[in-house]
Every structure is written in C-alpha cells, then in structure tokens.
C-alpha cells in the first residue's frame, strides 16, 4: 500500500501544479485571446473541461483510501468484546459495502471509470445510511489517518486553485462546484470526505 500512496501523492502534487500554473495565466475573454503566428489561439491555459479532468484524477485515490478505511473500521468493530445494536448495524453495512467493491480494480491501468464511480457511490451510500465517519473512525491507525488527512489537504489545495481559475462566466457554469467549495471550507474533516463524494457525482459519467 505504501508504494500506491506514494504514487498517488506524486500525482496529487503534479495535479496541483497543473491547476496552479493554469491560474497564473491571465484570464482572457474570447475576444481577447491572443492569436499566435500560426493563426491558432493561445493554448497555454487549460480550458474548463481540462481543469475538470484534473480534479477527477483524485477520484481513484479517494476510492482507494476509502476502501482501506472500510477494512480498518470493520476489523476494529469486529474486535470489540461486546457488540451494540448500533455497532452490529455498522458491521453489516460495512460488510455489504466491502463485498460490492473489494474486487474492483483501483490500481492497475487502464481503470474502468464506471467501476471507480460505482465504488464512490457505494461509499456514499455507506456514509449516509450507516453514519460511518471514515476519517475520524481510523484515528488509532496512525498511518492511514495521516494519509486520509493528507489527501484532504492536497485535494483541498487543488480545489482552492481550481476555484481561483474560474472566470465570471465559468463561475456561473460551475455554480454547483462553487457551492461545494464553500461547503468544503465550512466543514470538518469527516464532512469534507462526504463533499468529495458530492463532487464526483457532480461530474456524472
């Protein structure tokens, strides 16, 4: 898992740099776009769809981390000497979710985008229906807890940078993303994890 995490956060760093570099280029209206000597528009700035794709690069590590968290939470609950009705319900929900997603490829390329989205949606259902807090529930697992928090940090940085690149027109087109970004800034660490699920579903396949 360590190798996977290293690759994911190398990707995260590159992604953030892509968005940041995009935002560093002055925003221009369609009429103001410079035409080069070859007669083509200046393509140095990523268009909106390309910037969307940059954010979507984070969905795979999100799904990977969530699946690892589900396994840890399930093991911890099962290890408790006495089971409450609430915990038994959580155990059942965690087992059902894991049975759906544990054999889906989230590592080797090429990935099936629909399968990755299926994992994301399954995690969303688990969180909403069983009141599972994926981030705080693994705090005793120091390494995983650190990686989850670091993911929130990296993706939060990328999300911030994305929002800064938006023109007034793009803010209208992506009003849903702007709203999610505001929710993100007002949320605690567990709520942030749920906002990422909302963001993935904003980009319907």
PDB file of C-alpha atoms in Angstrom:
ATOM      1  CA  UNK A   1       0.000   0.000   0.000  1.00  0.00           C
ATOM      2  CA  UNK A   2       2.897   2.368   0.738  1.00  0.00           C
ATOM      3  CA  UNK A   3       4.000   2.349  -2.903  1.00  0.00           C
ATOM      4  CA  UNK A   4       0.452   3.121  -4.040  1.00  0.00           C
ATOM      5  CA  UNK A   5       0.165   6.035  -1.622  1.00  0.00           C
ATOM      6  CA  UNK A   6       3.473   7.482  -2.793  1.00  0.00           C
ATOM      7  CA  UNK A   7       2.363   7.357  -6.420  1.00  0.00           C
ATOM      8  CA  UNK A   8      -0.983   8.901  -5.570  1.00  0.00           C
ATOM      9  CA  UNK A   9       0.534  11.892  -3.813  1.00  0.00           C
ATOM     10  CA  UNK A  10       3.131  12.401  -6.505  1.00  0.00           C
ATOM     11  CA  UNK A  11       0.154  12.591  -8.860  1.00  0.00           C
ATOM     12  CA  UNK A  12      -1.565  14.968  -6.448  1.00  0.00           C
ATOM     13  CA  UNK A  13       1.426  17.311  -6.444  1.00  0.00           C
ATOM     14  CA  UNK A  14       1.552  17.319 -10.244  1.00  0.00           C
ATOM     15  CA  UNK A  15      -2.193  17.941 -10.437  1.00  0.00           C
ATOM     16  CA  UNK A  16      -1.998  20.908  -8.090  1.00  0.00           C
ATOM     17  CA  UNK A  17       0.859  22.355 -10.109  1.00  0.00           C
ATOM     18  CA  UNK A  18      -1.170  21.992 -13.311  1.00  0.00           C
ATOM     19  CA  UNK A  19      -4.071  23.932 -11.875  1.00  0.00           C
ATOM     20  CA  UNK A  20      -1.824  26.495 -10.234  1.00  0.00           C
ATOM     21  CA  UNK A  21       0.048  27.093 -13.475  1.00  0.00           C
ATOM     22  CA  UNK A  22      -3.266  27.480 -15.234  1.00  0.00           C
ATOM     23  CA  UNK A  23      -4.385  30.102 -12.731  1.00  0.00           C
ATOM     24  CA  UNK A  24      -1.165  32.035 -13.109  1.00  0.00           C
ATOM     25  CA  UNK A  25      -2.043  32.865 -16.695  1.00  0.00           C
ATOM     26  CA  UNK A  26      -4.252  35.946 -17.027  1.00  0.00           C
ATOM     27  CA  UNK A  27      -7.881  35.112 -17.761  1.00  0.00           C
ATOM     28  CA  UNK A  28      -8.988  36.387 -21.120  1.00  0.00           C
ATOM     29  CA  UNK A  29     -12.340  36.762 -22.814  1.00  0.00           C
ATOM     30  CA  UNK A  30     -12.896  35.016 -26.100  1.00  0.00           C
ATOM     31  CA  UNK A  31     -12.349  38.278 -27.935  1.00  0.00           C
ATOM     32  CA  UNK A  32      -9.055  38.940 -26.113  1.00  0.00           C
ATOM     33  CA  UNK A  33      -7.429  35.567 -26.713  1.00  0.00           C
ATOM     34  CA  UNK A  34      -4.095  36.073 -28.412  1.00  0.00           C
ATOM     35  CA  UNK A  35      -3.645  34.510 -31.812  1.00  0.00           C
ATOM     36  CA  UNK A  36      -0.135  33.237 -32.457  1.00  0.00           C
ATOM     37  CA  UNK A  37       1.857  33.321 -35.631  1.00  0.00           C
ATOM     38  CA  UNK A  38       0.292  30.022 -36.705  1.00  0.00           C
ATOM     39  CA  UNK A  39      -3.181  31.523 -36.525  1.00  0.00           C
ATOM     40  CA  UNK A  40      -4.312  29.320 -33.606  1.00  0.00           C
ATOM     41  CA  UNK A  41      -5.496  30.543 -30.186  1.00  0.00           C
ATOM     42  CA  UNK A  42      -3.055  30.535 -27.277  1.00  0.00           C
ATOM     43  CA  UNK A  43      -3.464  27.083 -25.692  1.00  0.00           C
ATOM     44  CA  UNK A  44      -1.217  27.628 -22.658  1.00  0.00           C
ATOM     45  CA  UNK A  45      -4.198  27.953 -20.316  1.00  0.00           C
ATOM     46  CA  UNK A  46      -6.172  24.796 -19.547  1.00  0.00           C
ATOM     47  CA  UNK A  47      -9.788  25.019 -20.674  1.00  0.00           C
ATOM     48  CA  UNK A  48     -12.616  24.325 -18.220  1.00  0.00           C
ATOM     49  CA  UNK A  49     -13.104  20.689 -19.245  1.00  0.00           C
ATOM     50  CA  UNK A  50      -9.385  20.019 -18.859  1.00  0.00           C
ATOM     51  CA  UNK A  51      -9.451  21.523 -15.378  1.00  0.00           C
ATOM     52  CA  UNK A  52     -12.448  19.326 -14.543  1.00  0.00           C
ATOM     53  CA  UNK A  53     -10.415  16.292 -15.601  1.00  0.00           C
ATOM     54  CA  UNK A  54      -7.590  17.386 -13.333  1.00  0.00           C
ATOM     55  CA  UNK A  55      -9.962  17.310 -10.331  1.00  0.00           C
ATOM     56  CA  UNK A  56     -11.289  13.925 -11.431  1.00  0.00           C
ATOM     57  CA  UNK A  57      -7.775  12.484 -11.203  1.00  0.00           C
ATOM     58  CA  UNK A  58      -8.307  12.458  -7.454  1.00  0.00           C
ATOM     59  CA  UNK A  59     -11.262  10.069  -7.559  1.00  0.00           C
ATOM     60  CA  UNK A  60      -9.143   6.913  -7.796  1.00  0.00           C
ATOM     61  CA  UNK A  61      -7.022   7.611  -4.676  1.00  0.00           C
ATOM     62  CA  UNK A  62     -10.201   8.731  -2.904  1.00  0.00           C
ATOM     63  CA  UNK A  63     -11.765   5.342  -3.644  1.00  0.00           C
ATOM     64  CA  UNK A  64      -8.574   3.510  -2.633  1.00  0.00           C
ATOM     65  CA  UNK A  65      -8.281   5.294   0.709  1.00  0.00           C
ATOM     66  CA  UNK A  66     -11.974   4.833   1.435  1.00  0.00           C
ATOM     67  CA  UNK A  67     -11.788   1.109   0.779  1.00  0.00           C
ATOM     68  CA  UNK A  68      -8.783   0.781   3.096  1.00  0.00           C
ATOM     69  CA  UNK A  69     -10.654   2.763   5.758  1.00  0.00           C
ATOM     70  CA  UNK A  70     -13.691   0.486   5.461  1.00  0.00           C
ATOM     71  CA  UNK A  71     -11.493  -2.569   6.064  1.00  0.00           C
ATOM     72  CA  UNK A  72      -9.904  -0.978   9.142  1.00  0.00           C
ATOM     73  CA  UNK A  73     -13.201   0.187  10.636  1.00  0.00           C
ATOM     74  CA  UNK A  74     -14.770  -3.236  10.080  1.00  0.00           C
ATOM     75  CA  UNK A  75     -11.846  -5.027  11.752  1.00  0.00           C
ATOM     76  CA  UNK A  76     -11.936  -2.648  14.723  1.00  0.00           C
ATOM     77  CA  UNK A  77     -15.679  -3.109  15.259  1.00  0.00           C
ATOM     78  CA  UNK A  78     -15.446  -6.882  14.977  1.00  0.00           C
ATOM     79  CA  UNK A  79     -12.626  -6.936  17.542  1.00  0.00           C
ATOM     80  CA  UNK A  80     -14.738  -5.273  20.247  1.00  0.00           C
ATOM     81  CA  UNK A  81     -15.693  -7.758  23.003  1.00  0.00           C
ATOM     82  CA  UNK A  82     -19.313  -6.645  23.176  1.00  0.00           C
ATOM     83  CA  UNK A  83     -21.417  -5.574  20.230  1.00  0.00           C
ATOM     84  CA  UNK A  84     -24.167  -2.975  20.487  1.00  0.00           C
ATOM     85  CA  UNK A  85     -27.099  -2.892  18.113  1.00  0.00           C
ATOM     86  CA  UNK A  86     -25.591   0.227  16.508  1.00  0.00           C
ATOM     87  CA  UNK A  87     -22.239  -1.456  16.000  1.00  0.00           C
ATOM     88  CA  UNK A  88     -23.856  -4.604  14.612  1.00  0.00           C
ATOM     89  CA  UNK A  89     -25.728  -2.472  12.094  1.00  0.00           C
ATOM     90  CA  UNK A  90     -22.473  -0.749  11.139  1.00  0.00           C
ATOM     91  CA  UNK A  91     -20.710  -4.098  10.769  1.00  0.00           C
ATOM     92  CA  UNK A  92     -23.447  -5.328   8.439  1.00  0.00           C
ATOM     93  CA  UNK A  93     -23.325  -2.129   6.383  1.00  0.00           C
ATOM     94  CA  UNK A  94     -19.516  -2.245   6.164  1.00  0.00           C
ATOM     95  CA  UNK A  95     -19.523  -5.900   5.102  1.00  0.00           C
ATOM     96  CA  UNK A  96     -22.143  -5.256   2.435  1.00  0.00           C
ATOM     97  CA  UNK A  97     -20.204  -2.287   1.053  1.00  0.00           C
ATOM     98  CA  UNK A  98     -16.911  -4.176   1.069  1.00  0.00           C
ATOM     99  CA  UNK A  99     -18.451  -7.180  -0.696  1.00  0.00           C
ATOM    100  CA  UNK A 100     -19.521  -4.861  -3.504  1.00  0.00           C
ATOM    101  CA  UNK A 101     -16.216  -3.079  -4.013  1.00  0.00           C
ATOM    102  CA  UNK A 102     -13.326  -5.191  -2.751  1.00  0.00           C
ATOM    103  CA  UNK A 103     -12.682  -6.923  -6.096  1.00  0.00           C
ATOM    104  CA  UNK A 104     -12.930  -3.821  -8.284  1.00  0.00           C
ATOM    105  CA  UNK A 105      -9.613  -2.783  -9.830  1.00  0.00           C
ATOM    106  CA  UNK A 106      -8.445   0.531  -8.418  1.00  0.00           C
ATOM    107  CA  UNK A 107      -4.732   0.089  -9.050  1.00  0.00           C
ATOM    108  CA  UNK A 108      -3.725  -1.341 -12.411  1.00  0.00           C
ATOM    109  CA  UNK A 109      -4.284   0.691 -15.551  1.00  0.00           C
ATOM    110  CA  UNK A 110      -6.422   1.043 -17.501  1.00  0.00           C
ATOM    111  CA  UNK A 111      -9.133   1.659 -14.955  1.00  0.00           C
ATOM    112  CA  UNK A 112     -12.831   1.412 -15.722  1.00  0.00           C
ATOM    113  CA  UNK A 113     -14.201   4.861 -14.868  1.00  0.00           C
ATOM    114  CA  UNK A 114     -17.685   3.440 -14.317  1.00  0.00           C
ATOM    115  CA  UNK A 115     -16.330   0.925 -11.813  1.00  0.00           C
ATOM    116  CA  UNK A 116     -14.450   3.651  -9.946  1.00  0.00           C
ATOM    117  CA  UNK A 117     -17.672   5.681  -9.805  1.00  0.00           C
ATOM    118  CA  UNK A 118     -19.529   2.597  -8.547  1.00  0.00           C
ATOM    119  CA  UNK A 119     -17.043   2.401  -5.660  1.00  0.00           C
ATOM    120  CA  UNK A 120     -17.534   6.101  -4.951  1.00  0.00           C
ATOM    121  CA  UNK A 121     -21.318   5.773  -4.909  1.00  0.00           C
ATOM    122  CA  UNK A 122     -21.183   2.676  -2.692  1.00  0.00           C
ATOM    123  CA  UNK A 123     -19.040   4.604  -0.201  1.00  0.00           C
ATOM    124  CA  UNK A 124     -21.511   7.491  -0.340  1.00  0.00           C
ATOM    125  CA  UNK A 125     -24.421   5.171   0.454  1.00  0.00           C
ATOM    126  CA  UNK A 126     -22.482   3.642   3.344  1.00  0.00           C
ATOM    127  CA  UNK A 127     -21.683   7.019   4.892  1.00  0.00           C
ATOM    128  CA  UNK A 128     -25.205   8.386   4.560  1.00  0.00           C
ATOM    129  CA  UNK A 129     -27.136   5.276   5.620  1.00  0.00           C
ATOM    130  CA  UNK A 130     -24.900   3.884   8.377  1.00  0.00           C
ATOM    131  CA  UNK A 131     -23.434   7.120   9.809  1.00  0.00           C
ATOM    132  CA  UNK A 132     -19.887   5.949   9.155  1.00  0.00           C
ATOM    133  CA  UNK A 133     -17.226   8.623   9.700  1.00  0.00           C
ATOM    134  CA  UNK A 134     -14.398   7.374   7.511  1.00  0.00           C
ATOM    135  CA  UNK A 135     -11.759   9.852   8.667  1.00  0.00           C
ATOM    136  CA  UNK A 136     -12.206  10.069  12.443  1.00  0.00           C
ATOM    137  CA  UNK A 137     -13.029   6.353  12.775  1.00  0.00           C
ATOM    138  CA  UNK A 138      -9.461   5.368  11.805  1.00  0.00           C
ATOM    139  CA  UNK A 139      -7.591   7.813  14.055  1.00  0.00           C
ATOM    140  CA  UNK A 140      -5.959   4.955  16.004  1.00  0.00           C
ATOM    141  CA  UNK A 141      -4.420   3.726  12.744  1.00  0.00           C
ATOM    142  CA  UNK A 142      -1.826   6.476  12.609  1.00  0.00           C
ATOM    143  CA  UNK A 143      -0.502   5.902   9.081  1.00  0.00           C
ATOM    144  CA  UNK A 144      -3.894   5.585   7.427  1.00  0.00           C
ATOM    145  CA  UNK A 145      -5.267   8.521   9.429  1.00  0.00           C
ATOM    146  CA  UNK A 146      -2.315  10.620   8.283  1.00  0.00           C
ATOM    147  CA  UNK A 147      -2.826   9.643   4.643  1.00  0.00           C
ATOM    148  CA  UNK A 148      -6.537  10.466   4.782  1.00  0.00           C
ATOM    149  CA  UNK A 149      -5.815  13.865   6.275  1.00  0.00           C
ATOM    150  CA  UNK A 150      -3.073  14.463   3.735  1.00  0.00           C
ATOM    151  CA  UNK A 151      -5.457  13.569   0.921  1.00  0.00           C
ATOM    152  CA  UNK A 152      -7.935  16.122   2.268  1.00  0.00           C
ATOM    153  CA  UNK A 153      -5.131  18.699   2.334  1.00  0.00           C
ATOM    154  CA  UNK A 154      -3.850  18.021  -1.192  1.00  0.00           C
ATOM    155  CA  UNK A 155      -7.282  17.837  -2.740  1.00  0.00           C
ATOM    156  CA  UNK A 156      -8.363  20.900  -0.798  1.00  0.00           C
ATOM    157  CA  UNK A 157      -5.405  22.780  -2.266  1.00  0.00           C
ATOM    158  CA  UNK A 158      -6.306  21.613  -5.772  1.00  0.00           C
ATOM    159  CA  UNK A 159      -9.950  22.548  -5.254  1.00  0.00           C
ATOM    160  CA  UNK A 160      -8.945  26.012  -3.994  1.00  0.00           C
ATOM    161  CA  UNK A 161      -6.678  26.516  -7.004  1.00  0.00           C
ATOM    162  CA  UNK A 162      -9.418  25.377  -9.373  1.00  0.00           C
ATOM    163  CA  UNK A 163     -11.860  27.917  -7.971  1.00  0.00           C
ATOM    164  CA  UNK A 164      -9.320  30.727  -8.410  1.00  0.00           C
ATOM    165  CA  UNK A 165      -9.025  29.922 -12.129  1.00  0.00           C
ATOM    166  CA  UNK A 166     -12.723  30.454 -12.814  1.00  0.00           C
ATOM    167  CA  UNK A 167     -13.808  33.436 -14.854  1.00  0.00           C
ATOM    168  CA  UNK A 168     -17.120  35.121 -14.030  1.00  0.00           C
ATOM    169  CA  UNK A 169     -18.787  33.141 -16.815  1.00  0.00           C
ATOM    170  CA  UNK A 170     -17.232  29.881 -15.645  1.00  0.00           C
ATOM    171  CA  UNK A 171     -18.403  30.543 -12.084  1.00  0.00           C
ATOM    172  CA  UNK A 172     -21.936  30.647 -13.423  1.00  0.00           C
ATOM    173  CA  UNK A 173     -21.422  27.449 -15.412  1.00  0.00           C
ATOM    174  CA  UNK A 174     -19.882  25.725 -12.395  1.00  0.00           C
ATOM    175  CA  UNK A 175     -22.133  27.242  -9.737  1.00  0.00           C
ATOM    176  CA  UNK A 176     -22.561  23.788  -8.213  1.00  0.00           C
ATOM    177  CA  UNK A 177     -18.801  23.416  -7.759  1.00  0.00           C
ATOM    178  CA  UNK A 178     -18.509  26.898  -6.298  1.00  0.00           C
ATOM    179  CA  UNK A 179     -21.206  25.978  -3.778  1.00  0.00           C
ATOM    180  CA  UNK A 180     -19.456  22.711  -2.898  1.00  0.00           C
ATOM    181  CA  UNK A 181     -16.218  24.620  -2.381  1.00  0.00           C
ATOM    182  CA  UNK A 182     -17.946  26.925   0.099  1.00  0.00           C
ATOM    183  CA  UNK A 183     -19.346  23.883   1.920  1.00  0.00           C
ATOM    184  CA  UNK A 184     -15.861  22.379   1.988  1.00  0.00           C
ATOM    185  CA  UNK A 185     -14.384  25.453   3.658  1.00  0.00           C
ATOM    186  CA  UNK A 186     -17.083  25.320   6.339  1.00  0.00           C
ATOM    187  CA  UNK A 187     -16.799  21.569   7.022  1.00  0.00           C
ATOM    188  CA  UNK A 188     -14.954  19.367   9.474  1.00  0.00           C
ATOM    189  CA  UNK A 189     -12.687  16.531   8.289  1.00  0.00           C
ATOM    190  CA  UNK A 190     -15.457  13.914   8.058  1.00  0.00           C
ATOM    191  CA  UNK A 191     -17.818  16.255   6.278  1.00  0.00           C
ATOM    192  CA  UNK A 192     -15.071  17.046   3.780  1.00  0.00           C
ATOM    193  CA  UNK A 193     -14.948  13.362   2.846  1.00  0.00           C
ATOM    194  CA  UNK A 194     -18.671  13.474   2.082  1.00  0.00           C
ATOM    195  CA  UNK A 195     -18.242  16.619  -0.012  1.00  0.00           C
ATOM    196  CA  UNK A 196     -15.755  14.803  -2.248  1.00  0.00           C
ATOM    197  CA  UNK A 197     -18.490  12.243  -2.957  1.00  0.00           C
ATOM    198  CA  UNK A 198     -20.844  15.058  -3.937  1.00  0.00           C
ATOM    199  CA  UNK A 199     -18.128  16.465  -6.174  1.00  0.00           C
ATOM    200  CA  UNK A 200     -17.577  13.159  -8.003  1.00  0.00           C
ATOM    201  CA  UNK A 201     -21.304  12.930  -8.649  1.00  0.00           C
ATOM    202  CA  UNK A 202     -21.285  16.477  -9.984  1.00  0.00           C
ATOM    203  CA  UNK A 203     -19.243  15.042 -12.852  1.00  0.00           C
ATOM    204  CA  UNK A 204     -21.723  12.412 -13.994  1.00  0.00           C
ATOM    205  CA  UNK A 205     -20.176   9.919 -16.395  1.00  0.00           C
TER     206      UNK A 205
END
